[in-house]
Amino acid sequence: MSSTFDTLVVTVFMLSTCMLAAYSLHLYVLVWLFHRRHPSKAADQRAFIEHYRATTPPEEWPAVTTQLPIYNEADVAVRVIHAAAAMEYPAGKHCIQVLDDSTDETRLLIDRAVRRLREQGVDIEVIRRENRRGYKAGALQAAMSRVRTPLIAIFDADFVPPRDFLLRAAPLLARDEKLACIQGRWEHLNAEESWMTRAQSLGLDGHFAVEQGARAWNGLLMNFNGTAGVWRKAAIEDPAVGGWSDDTLTEDLDLSYRVQLAGWKIDFCLELACPAELPNTIAALKAQQRRWATGGVQTAVKLLPRIWRARLGLHQKLEATIHLTHYFVALWMVFLCILVRPILVMIDPVPYFWAFVTSWGMMLLATLAPTVTYTYARWVLGRGWSGLRDVPGMLVLGTGLAINNGLAVLRGLTTRGGEFVRTPKSGSTGTSSMMSRYKAQRGQLMWFWEMLLGAYCLANWAICVTSGRWFLSLFLAIYAFGFLRIGWMSRPEAGARRRILIVEDEPVAAPLEPAVKAVSA
């Protein structure tokens, strides 16, 4: 019995370490793929955009509809509407749809902003549904029948598109009729607000400045990130694609892969940057991560069988599998933490010596992968070696969220669709730190389990230190601090002290009826 137990524990332990190592080592591959294409691809995109803008008459530019899906975003709704209206584009070629599913004072703020913009000659309308069926995907799909332009730009409420965004995005779609979408890079409005936002900004910089370019520029399948991109309407409405779907919580990821399986392409432009707000509370970040993790796994369950049956190269199928399952890392981390104690105090290491050497050898090779990847990403973006400053915070945040994300992975394996819980926004920027009036959902006891696992890792760290197992003690120290830090930040008392902002009680003129149109869900 003991031998069977030992073998089972060592097997799961090895599997966990090897899987973590595999995902980490994969980052080296993405860095290489990005690095070999970046100079030529960036120069080519830049040259074509400049040429198109210089030689194409205004009347020949493709018309664009900008869609702004909004749900109870009183802190940021007006900001994104004004930013969208301020974007430069040939006269008569740009219109705006505010897809408003709000049920609070956001409706009044939107109506007032839209009324004033219409008085200034902006082509903008508000589209509201009878219910919120399908959430964001449902709103986007319901509005498709009202789109009269070949291109559709999409921005979430917390984004602030720059004035020239469309002028730089549209030429890339005009260049290739089989290009379904051009994805821009996310910039950060409040990256310096706290250690947590700095850590998030580093992780997102790595995703956009390495992962997206590596996939897009090497013939691999990539994803639209739900915002800061421009779509070709014909691709979404292609019968082989089927439009927006709400059977996963990541409608953007789902549509991206279905479009590419239907023969369309998606591209990425590193220099097409769009600032956005990062979640500035741990509850908001956890809500965002739960949605991304659950939806990503739901998309994997839904589409991986189709991907492996499709006429794609083996390298494309493997990369798609790694991409769609990367949130499984959270589960492997939790397994590793739990199994450390049996490994340390209950199992004789001698019979499994080479198993331990192999698994920890792989982990050693993978240890520096995140540091190399994210530091390189910052360097590519022209920010020197600033990534090194934020790597420790990113590691703490990543490990501390493992229980939150691991449970979301399990939910993704066992459910389809679900409620789209939007991430509360506050309106924070680099010069102004604010708190959202909306409260993110909290796991009632998750903070307790995070603290408990942190204490468990801390006790095992002490065992490692006293027994001279320094390499293992380093990982346990990171895990312990990560779980204890995130658990402490997530405790109910921390949330209760949040400052709630109240909307000014000022008279709001009645909205212009022509500006608001209702559609069926």
PDB file of C-alpha atoms in Angstrom, residues 13 17 20 332-345 360 363 395-396 399-400 450 452-485:
ATOM      1  CA  PHE A  13       4.384  15.463  -8.429  1.00  0.00           C
ATOM      2  CA  THR A  17       6.552  19.901 -12.300  1.00  0.00           C
ATOM      3  CA  LEU A  20       4.817  23.715 -15.346  1.00  0.00           C
ATOM      4  CA  TRP A 332      -0.490  22.199 -11.555  1.00  0.00           C
ATOM      5  CA  MET A 333       0.748  24.852  -9.131  1.00  0.00           C
ATOM      6  CA  VAL A 334      -1.824  23.899  -6.513  1.00  0.00           C
ATOM      7  CA  PHE A 335      -1.042  20.177  -6.921  1.00  0.00           C
ATOM      8  CA  LEU A 336       2.665  20.901  -6.553  1.00  0.00           C
ATOM      9  CA  CYS A 337       2.139  22.877  -3.353  1.00  0.00           C
ATOM     10  CA  ILE A 338      -0.046  20.194  -1.772  1.00  0.00           C
ATOM     11  CA  LEU A 339       2.283  17.321  -2.644  1.00  0.00           C
ATOM     12  CA  VAL A 340       5.462  18.933  -1.362  1.00  0.00           C
ATOM     13  CA  ARG A 341       4.939  17.785   2.229  1.00  0.00           C
ATOM     14  CA  PRO A 342       4.515  14.067   1.407  1.00  0.00           C
ATOM     15  CA  ILE A 343       7.590  14.346  -0.798  1.00  0.00           C
ATOM     16  CA  LEU A 344       9.584  15.915   2.032  1.00  0.00           C
ATOM     17  CA  VAL A 345       8.601  13.841   5.047  1.00  0.00           C
ATOM     18  CA  TRP A 360      13.612  19.401 -10.986  1.00  0.00           C
ATOM     19  CA  MET A 363      12.080  23.212 -13.538  1.00  0.00           C
ATOM     20  CA  LEU A 395       5.416  36.078  -9.686  1.00  0.00           C
ATOM     21  CA  VAL A 396       3.691  36.810  -6.381  1.00  0.00           C
ATOM     22  CA  THR A 399       1.121  32.238  -7.673  1.00  0.00           C
ATOM     23  CA  GLY A 400      -1.364  33.903  -5.317  1.00  0.00           C
ATOM     24  CA  GLU A 450      -5.430  30.956   0.159  1.00  0.00           C
ATOM     25  CA  LEU A 452      -4.240  28.219   4.700  1.00  0.00           C
ATOM     26  CA  LEU A 453      -2.270  27.042   1.648  1.00  0.00           C
ATOM     27  CA  GLY A 454       0.162  29.906   2.191  1.00  0.00           C
ATOM     28  CA  ALA A 455       0.757  28.810   5.776  1.00  0.00           C
ATOM     29  CA  TYR A 456       1.161  25.204   4.578  1.00  0.00           C
ATOM     30  CA  CYS A 457       3.810  26.290   2.049  1.00  0.00           C
ATOM     31  CA  LEU A 458       5.539  28.383   4.712  1.00  0.00           C
ATOM     32  CA  ALA A 459       5.783  25.398   7.058  1.00  0.00           C
ATOM     33  CA  ASN A 460       7.225  23.269   4.265  1.00  0.00           C
ATOM     34  CA  TRP A 461       9.646  26.064   3.401  1.00  0.00           C
ATOM     35  CA  ALA A 462      10.961  25.871   6.964  1.00  0.00           C
ATOM     36  CA  ILE A 463      11.485  22.130   6.581  1.00  0.00           C
ATOM     37  CA  CYS A 464      13.411  22.673   3.347  1.00  0.00           C
ATOM     38  CA  VAL A 465      15.621  25.343   4.874  1.00  0.00           C
ATOM     39  CA  THR A 466      16.494  23.251   7.916  1.00  0.00           C
ATOM     40  CA  SER A 467      17.250  20.228   5.734  1.00  0.00           C
ATOM     41  CA  GLY A 468      19.358  22.183   3.219  1.00  0.00           C
ATOM     42  CA  ARG A 469      17.031  21.801   0.236  1.00  0.00           C
ATOM     43  CA  TRP A 470      17.659  25.325  -0.962  1.00  0.00           C
ATOM     44  CA  PHE A 471      16.326  25.029  -4.509  1.00  0.00           C
ATOM     45  CA  LEU A 472      12.940  23.719  -3.391  1.00  0.00           C
ATOM     46  CA  SER A 473      12.811  26.281  -0.577  1.00  0.00           C
ATOM     47  CA  LEU A 474      12.998  29.128  -3.126  1.00  0.00           C
ATOM     48  CA  PHE A 475       9.838  27.987  -4.889  1.00  0.00           C
ATOM     49  CA  LEU A 476       8.029  27.403  -1.619  1.00  0.00           C
ATOM     50  CA  ALA A 477       8.953  30.890  -0.421  1.00  0.00           C
ATOM     51  CA  ILE A 478       7.380  32.410  -3.544  1.00  0.00           C
ATOM     52  CA  TYR A 479       4.258  30.270  -3.191  1.00  0.00           C
ATOM     53  CA  ALA A 480       3.912  31.006   0.512  1.00  0.00           C
ATOM     54  CA  PHE A 481       4.256  34.748   0.090  1.00  0.00           C
ATOM     55  CA  GLY A 482       1.956  34.772  -2.938  1.00  0.00           C
ATOM     56  CA  PHE A 483      -0.899  32.894  -1.258  1.00  0.00           C
ATOM     57  CA  LEU A 484      -0.560  34.797   2.025  1.00  0.00           C
ATOM     58  CA  ARG A 485      -0.422  38.174   0.270  1.00  0.00           C
TER      59      ARG A 485
END
